[in-house]
Amino acid sequence: MYEMKTRVGFSQVDEKLELPLSGIINQLQDCATFHSQDTGYTAQWLVAQRRGWFVTDWQIRIHKRPVMGENVTVRTYPYKARGALASRYFTITDWDEAPFITANSLWVYMDLDRSAPTRASDEMFRAYGIGAAPTEDFGGRKIHFDGEVSTVDQIKVDETMIDSNGHVNNGKYIILAEGLLLGKGPFDFYRIEYKDQARNGDNLLLRRGEQEGRTLVEITDTDFQPFMRLEALKEA
């Protein structure tokens, strides 16, 4: 287990002074990357080795949204690792341990030159510390949606959307998806799949559909092949 303590800042919150989905995911990803930094497998080391960890799936349950000024503890629990794949469970709580967020995730270790998964070393997994699997049930990782999906908007990727790995930052997809979710919900469970990598100059279609209380957002290429899919629903 690895943890970081932080505070929700004004620059992180939405118009309701709550931490939005994009801010939640940033907190979770920061915790995972700081964990890697503190084990010695730093971002700088990964870049030099032409390697990188990429999240492929999220299942995020919101018990209560953190608000402006809230003190929070973010924890990550690596619990399964084999070959190029690793799973992490996350929690965000207040400093009295009341739950805000719980989340499950799957990560893949990539060879950046080949754009292909590559085996992570046993030494790396030992450094992270692999523990027991979470008991919380998040359901399946994959999104199953049979409703009609229509294109809402189209944009072109520019340099402001690109991260150090040369493709659209995952957080940018979530910000785009949040725009398509405005006026929908409220939601307390999100399932997210990252399917492919968009690069500078690519055209993105922003697509949305609704079915039986669920809202689907897709960001695809012009042939409707998805870069990212997000399902939002209300559990309670």
JSON list of C-alpha atoms in Angstrom, two decimals:
[
{"chain": "A", "resi": 1, "resn": "MET", "atom": "CA", "xyz": [0.00, 0.00, 0.00]},
{"chain": "A", "resi": 2, "resn": "TYR", "atom": "CA", "xyz": [1.14, 3.53, -0.77]},
{"chain": "A", "resi": 3, "resn": "GLU", "atom": "CA", "xyz": [-0.55, 6.76, 0.32]},
{"chain": "A", "resi": 4, "resn": "MET", "atom": "CA", "xyz": [-0.37, 10.49, -0.22]},
{"chain": "A", "resi": 5, "resn": "LYS", "atom": "CA", "xyz": [-2.08, 13.21, 1.77]},
{"chain": "A", "resi": 6, "resn": "THR", "atom": "CA", "xyz": [-3.28, 16.31, -0.04]},
{"chain": "A", "resi": 7, "resn": "ARG", "atom": "CA", "xyz": [-5.98, 18.96, -0.07]},
{"chain": "A", "resi": 8, "resn": "VAL", "atom": "CA", "xyz": [-8.58, 19.79, -2.70]},
{"chain": "A", "resi": 9, "resn": "GLY", "atom": "CA", "xyz": [-7.65, 23.11, -4.28]},
{"chain": "A", "resi": 10, "resn": "PHE", "atom": "CA", "xyz": [-9.81, 25.75, -5.93]},
{"chain": "A", "resi": 11, "resn": "SER", "atom": "CA", "xyz": [-8.19, 25.10, -9.31]},
{"chain": "A", "resi": 12, "resn": "GLN", "atom": "CA", "xyz": [-9.32, 21.45, -9.12]},
{"chain": "A", "resi": 13, "resn": "VAL", "atom": "CA", "xyz": [-13.04, 21.87, -8.45]},
{"chain": "A", "resi": 14, "resn": "ASP", "atom": "CA", "xyz": [-16.07, 22.48, -10.67]},
{"chain": "A", "resi": 15, "resn": "GLU", "atom": "CA", "xyz": [-18.82, 25.10, -10.48]},
{"chain": "A", "resi": 16, "resn": "LYS", "atom": "CA", "xyz": [-20.30, 23.25, -7.48]},
{"chain": "A", "resi": 17, "resn": "LEU", "atom": "CA", "xyz": [-16.91, 23.43, -5.72]},
{"chain": "A", "resi": 18, "resn": "GLU", "atom": "CA", "xyz": [-16.73, 19.62, -5.97]},
{"chain": "A", "resi": 19, "resn": "LEU", "atom": "CA", "xyz": [-13.91, 17.50, -7.37]},
{"chain": "A", "resi": 20, "resn": "PRO", "atom": "CA", "xyz": [-15.08, 16.37, -10.84]},
{"chain": "A", "resi": 21, "resn": "LEU", "atom": "CA", "xyz": [-14.34, 13.01, -12.41]},
{"chain": "A", "resi": 22, "resn": "SER", "atom": "CA", "xyz": [-11.27, 14.39, -14.17]},
{"chain": "A", "resi": 23, "resn": "GLY", "atom": "CA", "xyz": [-9.92, 15.68, -10.86]},
{"chain": "A", "resi": 24, "resn": "ILE", "atom": "CA", "xyz": [-10.60, 12.35, -9.16]},
{"chain": "A", "resi": 25, "resn": "ILE", "atom": "CA", "xyz": [-8.71, 10.46, -11.85]},
{"chain": "A", "resi": 26, "resn": "ASN", "atom": "CA", "xyz": [-5.82, 12.93, -11.63]},
{"chain": "A", "resi": 27, "resn": "GLN", "atom": "CA", "xyz": [-5.57, 12.24, -7.89]},
{"chain": "A", "resi": 28, "resn": "LEU", "atom": "CA", "xyz": [-5.57, 8.47, -8.47]},
{"chain": "A", "resi": 29, "resn": "GLN", "atom": "CA", "xyz": [-2.98, 8.63, -11.25]},
{"chain": "A", "resi": 30, "resn": "ASP", "atom": "CA", "xyz": [-0.78, 10.97, -9.21]},
{"chain": "A", "resi": 31, "resn": "CYS", "atom": "CA", "xyz": [-0.83, 8.48, -6.33]},
{"chain": "A", "resi": 32, "resn": "ALA", "atom": "CA", "xyz": [0.20, 5.63, -8.64]},
{"chain": "A", "resi": 33, "resn": "THR", "atom": "CA", "xyz": [2.98, 7.63, -10.28]},
{"chain": "A", "resi": 34, "resn": "PHE", "atom": "CA", "xyz": [4.31, 8.93, -6.95]},
{"chain": "A", "resi": 35, "resn": "HIS", "atom": "CA", "xyz": [4.37, 5.33, -5.75]},
{"chain": "A", "resi": 36, "resn": "SER", "atom": "CA", "xyz": [6.52, 4.47, -8.76]},
{"chain": "A", "resi": 37, "resn": "GLN", "atom": "CA", "xyz": [8.74, 7.50, -8.11]},
{"chain": "A", "resi": 38, "resn": "ASP", "atom": "CA", "xyz": [9.34, 6.46, -4.52]},
{"chain": "A", "resi": 39, "resn": "THR", "atom": "CA", "xyz": [10.21, 2.87, -5.42]},
{"chain": "A", "resi": 40, "resn": "GLY", "atom": "CA", "xyz": [12.98, 4.15, -7.72]},
{"chain": "A", "resi": 41, "resn": "TYR", "atom": "CA", "xyz": [11.14, 3.48, -10.99]},
{"chain": "A", "resi": 42, "resn": "THR", "atom": "CA", "xyz": [10.74, 7.17, -11.66]},
{"chain": "A", "resi": 43, "resn": "ALA", "atom": "CA", "xyz": [9.14, 8.82, -14.67]},
{"chain": "A", "resi": 44, "resn": "GLN", "atom": "CA", "xyz": [12.62, 9.94, -15.68]},
{"chain": "A", "resi": 45, "resn": "TRP", "atom": "CA", "xyz": [13.92, 6.35, -15.49]},
{"chain": "A", "resi": 46, "resn": "LEU", "atom": "CA", "xyz": [10.98, 5.06, -17.52]},
{"chain": "A", "resi": 47, "resn": "VAL", "atom": "CA", "xyz": [11.47, 7.68, -20.23]},
{"chain": "A", "resi": 48, "resn": "ALA", "atom": "CA", "xyz": [15.17, 6.85, -20.45]},
{"chain": "A", "resi": 49, "resn": "GLN", "atom": "CA", "xyz": [14.35, 3.15, -20.79]},
{"chain": "A", "resi": 50, "resn": "ARG", "atom": "CA", "xyz": [11.61, 3.90, -23.35]},
{"chain": "A", "resi": 51, "resn": "ARG", "atom": "CA", "xyz": [9.07, 2.25, -21.11]},
{"chain": "A", "resi": 52, "resn": "GLY", "atom": "CA", "xyz": [5.83, 3.37, -19.51]},
{"chain": "A", "resi": 53, "resn": "TRP", "atom": "CA", "xyz": [2.84, 2.22, -17.45]},
{"chain": "A", "resi": 54, "resn": "PHE", "atom": "CA", "xyz": [-0.54, 2.99, -19.03]},
{"chain": "A", "resi": 55, "resn": "VAL", "atom": "CA", "xyz": [-3.95, 2.53, -17.44]},
{"chain": "A", "resi": 56, "resn": "THR", "atom": "CA", "xyz": [-6.35, 0.64, -19.71]},
{"chain": "A", "resi": 57, "resn": "ASP", "atom": "CA", "xyz": [-9.47, 0.36, -17.54]},
{"chain": "A", "resi": 58, "resn": "TRP", "atom": "CA", "xyz": [-11.09, 2.14, -14.60]},
{"chain": "A", "resi": 59, "resn": "GLN", "atom": "CA", "xyz": [-14.08, 1.27, -12.46]},
{"chain": "A", "resi": 60, "resn": "ILE", "atom": "CA", "xyz": [-14.73, 4.21, -10.14]},
{"chain": "A", "resi": 61, "resn": "ARG", "atom": "CA", "xyz": [-17.35, 4.33, -7.37]},
{"chain": "A", "resi": 62, "resn": "ILE", "atom": "CA", "xyz": [-18.19, 7.70, -5.82]},
{"chain": "A", "resi": 63, "resn": "HIS", "atom": "CA", "xyz": [-19.44, 7.47, -2.24]},
{"chain": "A", "resi": 64, "resn": "LYS", "atom": "CA", "xyz": [-19.22, 11.22, -1.72]},
{"chain": "A", "resi": 65, "resn": "ARG", "atom": "CA", "xyz": [-17.48, 13.88, -3.80]},
{"chain": "A", "resi": 66, "resn": "PRO", "atom": "CA", "xyz": [-14.63, 15.75, -2.11]},
{"chain": "A", "resi": 67, "resn": "VAL", "atom": "CA", "xyz": [-15.20, 19.51, -2.00]},
{"chain": "A", "resi": 68, "resn": "MET", "atom": "CA", "xyz": [-13.02, 22.61, -2.06]},
{"chain": "A", "resi": 69, "resn": "GLY", "atom": "CA", "xyz": [-10.61, 22.74, 0.88]},
{"chain": "A", "resi": 70, "resn": "GLU", "atom": "CA", "xyz": [-11.14, 19.12, 1.94]},
{"chain": "A", "resi": 71, "resn": "ASN", "atom": "CA", "xyz": [-8.16, 17.23, 3.37]},
{"chain": "A", "resi": 72, "resn": "VAL", "atom": "CA", "xyz": [-7.91, 13.86, 1.63]},
{"chain": "A", "resi": 73, "resn": "THR", "atom": "CA", "xyz": [-5.79, 10.72, 1.78]},
{"chain": "A", "resi": 74, "resn": "VAL", "atom": "CA", "xyz": [-5.28, 8.87, -1.50]},
{"chain": "A", "resi": 75, "resn": "ARG", "atom": "CA", "xyz": [-4.11, 5.25, -1.27]},
{"chain": "A", "resi": 76, "resn": "THR", "atom": "CA", "xyz": [-3.18, 2.68, -3.87]},
{"chain": "A", "resi": 77, "resn": "TYR", "atom": "CA", "xyz": [-3.00, -1.08, -3.36]},
{"chain": "A", "resi": 78, "resn": "PRO", "atom": "CA", "xyz": [-1.24, -3.11, -6.09]},
{"chain": "A", "resi": 79, "resn": "TYR", "atom": "CA", "xyz": [-2.82, -6.55, -5.90]},
{"chain": "A", "resi": 80, "resn": "LYS", "atom": "CA", "xyz": [-2.09, -8.52, -9.06]},
{"chain": "A", "resi": 81, "resn": "ALA", "atom": "CA", "xyz": [0.90, -8.50, -11.40]},
{"chain": "A", "resi": 82, "resn": "ARG", "atom": "CA", "xyz": [1.96, -10.80, -14.16]},
{"chain": "A", "resi": 83, "resn": "GLY", "atom": "CA", "xyz": [3.94, -10.24, -17.35]},
{"chain": "A", "resi": 84, "resn": "ALA", "atom": "CA", "xyz": [2.98, -6.84, -18.74]},
{"chain": "A", "resi": 85, "resn": "LEU", "atom": "CA", "xyz": [-0.19, -6.40, -16.65]},
{"chain": "A", "resi": 86, "resn": "ALA", "atom": "CA", "xyz": [-0.77, -5.05, -13.16]},
{"chain": "A", "resi": 87, "resn": "SER", "atom": "CA", "xyz": [-3.93, -4.25, -11.19]},
{"chain": "A", "resi": 88, "resn": "ARG", "atom": "CA", "xyz": [-4.36, -1.52, -8.59]},
{"chain": "A", "resi": 89, "resn": "TYR", "atom": "CA", "xyz": [-7.14, -0.75, -6.12]},
{"chain": "A", "resi": 90, "resn": "PHE", "atom": "CA", "xyz": [-7.51, 2.84, -4.88]},
{"chain": "A", "resi": 91, "resn": "THR", "atom": "CA", "xyz": [-9.28, 4.69, -2.11]},
{"chain": "A", "resi": 92, "resn": "ILE", "atom": "CA", "xyz": [-9.77, 8.38, -1.38]},
{"chain": "A", "resi": 93, "resn": "THR", "atom": "CA", "xyz": [-10.89, 9.18, 2.16]},
{"chain": "A", "resi": 94, "resn": "ASP", "atom": "CA", "xyz": [-10.98, 12.19, 4.43]},
{"chain": "A", "resi": 95, "resn": "TRP", "atom": "CA", "xyz": [-8.43, 12.31, 7.25]},
{"chain": "A", "resi": 96, "resn": "ASP", "atom": "CA", "xyz": [-10.95, 10.59, 9.55]},
{"chain": "A", "resi": 97, "resn": "GLU", "atom": "CA", "xyz": [-11.13, 7.68, 7.05]},
{"chain": "A", "resi": 98, "resn": "ALA", "atom": "CA", "xyz": [-14.66, 8.42, 5.82]},
{"chain": "A", "resi": 99, "resn": "PRO", "atom": "CA", "xyz": [-14.80, 7.16, 2.21]},
{"chain": "A", "resi": 100, "resn": "PHE", "atom": "CA", "xyz": [-15.04, 9.44, -0.80]},
{"chain": "A", "resi": 101, "resn": "ILE", "atom": "CA", "xyz": [-13.90, 7.25, -3.68]},
{"chain": "A", "resi": 102, "resn": "THR", "atom": "CA", "xyz": [-13.03, 3.61, -4.32]},
{"chain": "A", "resi": 103, "resn": "ALA", "atom": "CA", "xyz": [-11.65, 2.47, -7.66]},
{"chain": "A", "resi": 104, "resn": "ASN", "atom": "CA", "xyz": [-10.24, -0.50, -9.50]},
{"chain": "A", "resi": 105, "resn": "SER", "atom": "CA", "xyz": [-7.82, -0.31, -12.42]},
{"chain": "A", "resi": 106, "resn": "LEU", "atom": "CA", "xyz": [-5.76, -2.33, -14.88]},
{"chain": "A", "resi": 107, "resn": "TRP", "atom": "CA", "xyz": [-2.37, -1.15, -16.17]},
{"chain": "A", "resi": 108, "resn": "VAL", "atom": "CA", "xyz": [-0.11, -2.34, -18.98]},
{"chain": "A", "resi": 109, "resn": "TYR", "atom": "CA", "xyz": [3.68, -1.93, -19.19]},
{"chain": "A", "resi": 110, "resn": "MET", "atom": "CA", "xyz": [4.62, -0.70, -22.66]},
{"chain": "A", "resi": 111, "resn": "ASP", "atom": "CA", "xyz": [7.69, -0.62, -24.86]},
{"chain": "A", "resi": 112, "resn": "LEU", "atom": "CA", "xyz": [7.35, 2.89, -26.28]},
{"chain": "A", "resi": 113, "resn": "ASP", "atom": "CA", "xyz": [9.51, 2.23, -29.34]},
{"chain": "A", "resi": 114, "resn": "ARG", "atom": "CA", "xyz": [7.45, -0.78, -30.42]},
{"chain": "A", "resi": 115, "resn": "SER", "atom": "CA", "xyz": [4.12, 0.55, -29.04]},
{"chain": "A", "resi": 116, "resn": "ALA", "atom": "CA", "xyz": [3.61, -2.93, -27.61]},
{"chain": "A", "resi": 117, "resn": "PRO", "atom": "CA", "xyz": [3.25, -4.51, -24.16]},
{"chain": "A", "resi": 118, "resn": "THR", "atom": "CA", "xyz": [6.47, -5.81, -22.62]},
{"chain": "A", "resi": 119, "resn": "ARG", "atom": "CA", "xyz": [7.14, -7.87, -19.53]},
{"chain": "A", "resi": 120, "resn": "ALA", "atom": "CA", "xyz": [7.88, -5.97, -16.31]},
{"chain": "A", "resi": 121, "resn": "SER", "atom": "CA", "xyz": [10.64, -7.37, -14.14]},
{"chain": "A", "resi": 122, "resn": "ASP", "atom": "CA", "xyz": [10.02, -9.34, -10.96]},
{"chain": "A", "resi": 123, "resn": "GLU", "atom": "CA", "xyz": [12.21, -6.78, -9.18]},
{"chain": "A", "resi": 124, "resn": "MET", "atom": "CA", "xyz": [9.83, -4.01, -10.19]},
{"chain": "A", "resi": 125, "resn": "PHE", "atom": "CA", "xyz": [6.81, -5.90, -8.90]},
{"chain": "A", "resi": 126, "resn": "ARG", "atom": "CA", "xyz": [8.59, -6.64, -5.62]},
{"chain": "A", "resi": 127, "resn": "ALA", "atom": "CA", "xyz": [9.41, -2.95, -5.25]},
{"chain": "A", "resi": 128, "resn": "TYR", "atom": "CA", "xyz": [5.75, -2.02, -5.71]},
{"chain": "A", "resi": 129, "resn": "GLY", "atom": "CA", "xyz": [4.63, -4.65, -3.18]},
{"chain": "A", "resi": 130, "resn": "ILE", "atom": "CA", "xyz": [1.81, -6.89, -4.38]},
{"chain": "A", "resi": 131, "resn": "GLY", "atom": "CA", "xyz": [-0.91, -7.48, -1.79]},
{"chain": "A", "resi": 132, "resn": "ALA", "atom": "CA", "xyz": [-4.29, -9.16, -1.52]},
{"chain": "A", "resi": 133, "resn": "ALA", "atom": "CA", "xyz": [-7.08, -8.48, -3.99]},
{"chain": "A", "resi": 134, "resn": "PRO", "atom": "CA", "xyz": [-9.86, -6.08, -2.86]},
{"chain": "A", "resi": 135, "resn": "THR", "atom": "CA", "xyz": [-13.12, -7.56, -1.61]},
{"chain": "A", "resi": 136, "resn": "GLU", "atom": "CA", "xyz": [-15.23, -4.77, -3.12]},
{"chain": "A", "resi": 137, "resn": "ASP", "atom": "CA", "xyz": [-17.24, -5.84, -6.17]},
{"chain": "A", "resi": 138, "resn": "PHE", "atom": "CA", "xyz": [-16.88, -3.56, -9.20]},
{"chain": "A", "resi": 139, "resn": "GLY", "atom": "CA", "xyz": [-18.48, -5.89, -11.73]},
{"chain": "A", "resi": 140, "resn": "GLY", "atom": "CA", "xyz": [-16.86, -6.51, -15.08]},
{"chain": "A", "resi": 141, "resn": "ARG", "atom": "CA", "xyz": [-14.26, -4.30, -16.69]},
{"chain": "A", "resi": 142, "resn": "LYS", "atom": "CA", "xyz": [-15.83, -4.22, -20.14]},
{"chain": "A", "resi": 143, "resn": "ILE", "atom": "CA", "xyz": [-18.61, -1.89, -21.24]},
{"chain": "A", "resi": 144, "resn": "HIS", "atom": "CA", "xyz": [-21.63, -3.59, -22.83]},
{"chain": "A", "resi": 145, "resn": "PHE", "atom": "CA", "xyz": [-23.92, -1.05, -24.49]},
{"chain": "A", "resi": 146, "resn": "ASP", "atom": "CA", "xyz": [-26.55, -1.87, -27.13]},
{"chain": "A", "resi": 147, "resn": "GLY", "atom": "CA", "xyz": [-28.26, 1.52, -27.37]},
{"chain": "A", "resi": 148, "resn": "GLU", "atom": "CA", "xyz": [-28.02, 4.03, -30.18]},
{"chain": "A", "resi": 149, "resn": "VAL", "atom": "CA", "xyz": [-24.95, 6.28, -30.15]},
{"chain": "A", "resi": 150, "resn": "SER", "atom": "CA", "xyz": [-24.82, 9.54, -32.10]},
{"chain": "A", "resi": 151, "resn": "THR", "atom": "CA", "xyz": [-22.06, 12.05, -32.88]},
{"chain": "A", "resi": 152, "resn": "VAL", "atom": "CA", "xyz": [-22.36, 15.27, -30.89]},
{"chain": "A", "resi": 153, "resn": "ASP", "atom": "CA", "xyz": [-19.21, 17.10, -32.00]},
{"chain": "A", "resi": 154, "resn": "GLN", "atom": "CA", "xyz": [-15.92, 16.73, -33.85]},
{"chain": "A", "resi": 155, "resn": "ILE", "atom": "CA", "xyz": [-12.55, 18.22, -32.88]},
{"chain": "A", "resi": 156, "resn": "LYS", "atom": "CA", "xyz": [-8.97, 18.03, -34.11]},
{"chain": "A", "resi": 157, "resn": "VAL", "atom": "CA", "xyz": [-6.14, 17.06, -31.77]},
{"chain": "A", "resi": 158, "resn": "ASP", "atom": "CA", "xyz": [-3.58, 19.81, -31.25]},
{"chain": "A", "resi": 159, "resn": "GLU", "atom": "CA", "xyz": [-0.30, 20.04, -29.34]},
{"chain": "A", "resi": 160, "resn": "THR", "atom": "CA", "xyz": [-1.99, 21.18, -26.12]},
{"chain": "A", "resi": 161, "resn": "MET", "atom": "CA", "xyz": [-3.62, 17.74, -25.80]},
{"chain": "A", "resi": 162, "resn": "ILE", "atom": "CA", "xyz": [-0.42, 15.71, -26.18]},
{"chain": "A", "resi": 163, "resn": "ASP", "atom": "CA", "xyz": [1.58, 14.31, -23.25]},
{"chain": "A", "resi": 164, "resn": "SER", "atom": "CA", "xyz": [5.22, 13.25, -22.91]},
{"chain": "A", "resi": 165, "resn": "ASN", "atom": "CA", "xyz": [4.46, 9.91, -24.57]},
{"chain": "A", "resi": 166, "resn": "GLY", "atom": "CA", "xyz": [3.40, 11.59, -27.81]},
{"chain": "A", "resi": 167, "resn": "HIS", "atom": "CA", "xyz": [-0.33, 10.89, -27.71]},
{"chain": "A", "resi": 168, "resn": "VAL", "atom": "CA", "xyz": [-3.48, 12.44, -26.25]},
{"chain": "A", "resi": 169, "resn": "ASN", "atom": "CA", "xyz": [-3.28, 12.51, -22.46]},
{"chain": "A", "resi": 170, "resn": "ASN", "atom": "CA", "xyz": [-5.86, 10.28, -20.78]},
{"chain": "A", "resi": 171, "resn": "GLY", "atom": "CA", "xyz": [-7.07, 13.20, -18.70]},
{"chain": "A", "resi": 172, "resn": "LYS", "atom": "CA", "xyz": [-7.98, 15.13, -21.87]},
{"chain": "A", "resi": 173, "resn": "TYR", "atom": "CA", "xyz": [-10.38, 12.36, -22.88]},
{"chain": "A", "resi": 174, "resn": "ILE", "atom": "CA", "xyz": [-12.08, 12.58, -19.49]},
{"chain": "A", "resi": 175, "resn": "ILE", "atom": "CA", "xyz": [-12.48, 16.36, -19.74]},
{"chain": "A", "resi": 176, "resn": "LEU", "atom": "CA", "xyz": [-14.07, 15.93, -23.18]},
{"chain": "A", "resi": 177, "resn": "ALA", "atom": "CA", "xyz": [-16.37, 13.22, -21.80]},
{"chain": "A", "resi": 178, "resn": "GLU", "atom": "CA", "xyz": [-17.41, 15.44, -18.89]},
{"chain": "A", "resi": 179, "resn": "GLY", "atom": "CA", "xyz": [-18.60, 18.02, -21.39]},
{"chain": "A", "resi": 180, "resn": "LEU", "atom": "CA", "xyz": [-20.88, 15.42, -22.97]},
{"chain": "A", "resi": 181, "resn": "LEU", "atom": "CA", "xyz": [-22.23, 14.41, -19.55]},
{"chain": "A", "resi": 182, "resn": "LEU", "atom": "CA", "xyz": [-23.34, 17.94, -18.59]},
{"chain": "A", "resi": 183, "resn": "GLY", "atom": "CA", "xyz": [-27.04, 17.95, -17.74]},
{"chain": "A", "resi": 184, "resn": "LYS", "atom": "CA", "xyz": [-27.07, 14.16, -17.36]},
{"chain": "A", "resi": 185, "resn": "GLY", "atom": "CA", "xyz": [-26.89, 12.17, -14.15]},
{"chain": "A", "resi": 186, "resn": "PRO", "atom": "CA", "xyz": [-26.11, 12.53, -11.30]},
{"chain": "A", "resi": 187, "resn": "PHE", "atom": "CA", "xyz": [-23.76, 9.55, -11.55]},
{"chain": "A", "resi": 188, "resn": "ASP", "atom": "CA", "xyz": [-21.94, 7.64, -8.85]},
{"chain": "A", "resi": 189, "resn": "PHE", "atom": "CA", "xyz": [-20.30, 4.86, -10.87]},
{"chain": "A", "resi": 190, "resn": "TYR", "atom": "CA", "xyz": [-18.07, 5.11, -13.94]},
{"chain": "A", "resi": 191, "resn": "ARG", "atom": "CA", "xyz": [-16.57, 2.40, -16.11]},
{"chain": "A", "resi": 192, "resn": "ILE", "atom": "CA", "xyz": [-13.81, 3.61, -18.47]},
{"chain": "A", "resi": 193, "resn": "GLU", "atom": "CA", "xyz": [-11.89, 1.82, -21.23]},
{"chain": "A", "resi": 194, "resn": "TYR", "atom": "CA", "xyz": [-8.91, 3.28, -23.07]},
{"chain": "A", "resi": 195, "resn": "LYS", "atom": "CA", "xyz": [-8.79, 1.49, -26.42]},
{"chain": "A", "resi": 196, "resn": "ASP", "atom": "CA", "xyz": [-6.24, 3.24, -28.65]},
{"chain": "A", "resi": 197, "resn": "GLN", "atom": "CA", "xyz": [-3.94, 6.26, -28.83]},
{"chain": "A", "resi": 198, "resn": "ALA", "atom": "CA", "xyz": [-4.81, 9.47, -30.66]},
{"chain": "A", "resi": 199, "resn": "ARG", "atom": "CA", "xyz": [-2.01, 11.73, -31.85]},
{"chain": "A", "resi": 200, "resn": "ASN", "atom": "CA", "xyz": [-1.50, 15.30, -32.96]},
{"chain": "A", "resi": 201, "resn": "GLY", "atom": "CA", "xyz": [-3.60, 16.08, -36.03]},
{"chain": "A", "resi": 202, "resn": "ASP", "atom": "CA", "xyz": [-6.10, 13.24, -35.57]},
{"chain": "A", "resi": 203, "resn": "ASN", "atom": "CA", "xyz": [-9.80, 14.05, -35.88]},
{"chain": "A", "resi": 204, "resn": "LEU", "atom": "CA", "xyz": [-11.92, 12.96, -32.92]},
{"chain": "A", "resi": 205, "resn": "LEU", "atom": "CA", "xyz": [-15.65, 12.29, -32.95]},
{"chain": "A", "resi": 206, "resn": "LEU", "atom": "CA", "xyz": [-17.40, 12.93, -29.62]},
{"chain": "A", "resi": 207, "resn": "ARG", "atom": "CA", "xyz": [-20.34, 10.53, -29.37]},
{"chain": "A", "resi": 208, "resn": "ARG", "atom": "CA", "xyz": [-23.06, 9.88, -26.78]},
{"chain": "A", "resi": 209, "resn": "GLY", "atom": "CA", "xyz": [-25.86, 7.42, -26.17]},
{"chain": "A", "resi": 210, "resn": "GLU", "atom": "CA", "xyz": [-28.35, 6.57, -23.39]},
{"chain": "A", "resi": 211, "resn": "GLN", "atom": "CA", "xyz": [-29.89, 3.26, -22.41]},
{"chain": "A", "resi": 212, "resn": "GLU", "atom": "CA", "xyz": [-31.81, 2.20, -19.30]},
{"chain": "A", "resi": 213, "resn": "GLY", "atom": "CA", "xyz": [-30.39, 4.85, -16.97]},
{"chain": "A", "resi": 214, "resn": "ARG", "atom": "CA", "xyz": [-26.86, 4.56, -18.35]},
{"chain": "A", "resi": 215, "resn": "THR", "atom": "CA", "xyz": [-25.04, 7.14, -20.44]},
{"chain": "A", "resi": 216, "resn": "LEU", "atom": "CA", "xyz": [-22.27, 6.13, -22.80]},
{"chain": "A", "resi": 217, "resn": "VAL", "atom": "CA", "xyz": [-19.62, 8.50, -24.11]},
{"chain": "A", "resi": 218, "resn": "GLU", "atom": "CA", "xyz": [-17.28, 7.45, -26.90]},
{"chain": "A", "resi": 219, "resn": "ILE", "atom": "CA", "xyz": [-14.35, 9.32, -28.38]},
{"chain": "A", "resi": 220, "resn": "THR", "atom": "CA", "xyz": [-13.56, 7.74, -31.74]},
{"chain": "A", "resi": 221, "resn": "ASP", "atom": "CA", "xyz": [-11.79, 8.30, -35.02]},
{"chain": "A", "resi": 222, "resn": "THR", "atom": "CA", "xyz": [-13.81, 9.20, -38.12]},
{"chain": "A", "resi": 223, "resn": "ASP", "atom": "CA", "xyz": [-14.39, 5.48, -38.80]},
{"chain": "A", "resi": 224, "resn": "PHE", "atom": "CA", "xyz": [-15.99, 5.12, -35.34]},
{"chain": "A", "resi": 225, "resn": "GLN", "atom": "CA", "xyz": [-13.08, 3.13, -33.95]},
{"chain": "A", "resi": 226, "resn": "PRO", "atom": "CA", "xyz": [-12.88, 4.11, -30.25]},
{"chain": "A", "resi": 227, "resn": "PHE", "atom": "CA", "xyz": [-9.97, 5.74, -28.49]},
{"chain": "A", "resi": 228, "resn": "MET", "atom": "CA", "xyz": [-11.89, 5.88, -25.22]},
{"chain": "A", "resi": 229, "resn": "ARG", "atom": "CA", "xyz": [-15.29, 4.65, -23.95]},
{"chain": "A", "resi": 230, "resn": "LEU", "atom": "CA", "xyz": [-16.96, 5.76, -20.72]},
{"chain": "A", "resi": 231, "resn": "GLU", "atom": "CA", "xyz": [-20.13, 4.44, -19.09]},
{"chain": "A", "resi": 232, "resn": "ALA", "atom": "CA", "xyz": [-21.78, 6.50, -16.36]},
{"chain": "A", "resi": 233, "resn": "LEU", "atom": "CA", "xyz": [-24.66, 5.36, -14.19]},
{"chain": "A", "resi": 234, "resn": "LYS", "atom": "CA", "xyz": [-26.43, 5.81, -10.86]},
{"chain": "A", "resi": 235, "resn": "GLU", "atom": "CA", "xyz": [-26.06, 2.76, -8.59]},
{"chain": "A", "resi": 236, "resn": "ALA", "atom": "CA", "xyz": [-28.09, 3.85, -5.56]}
]
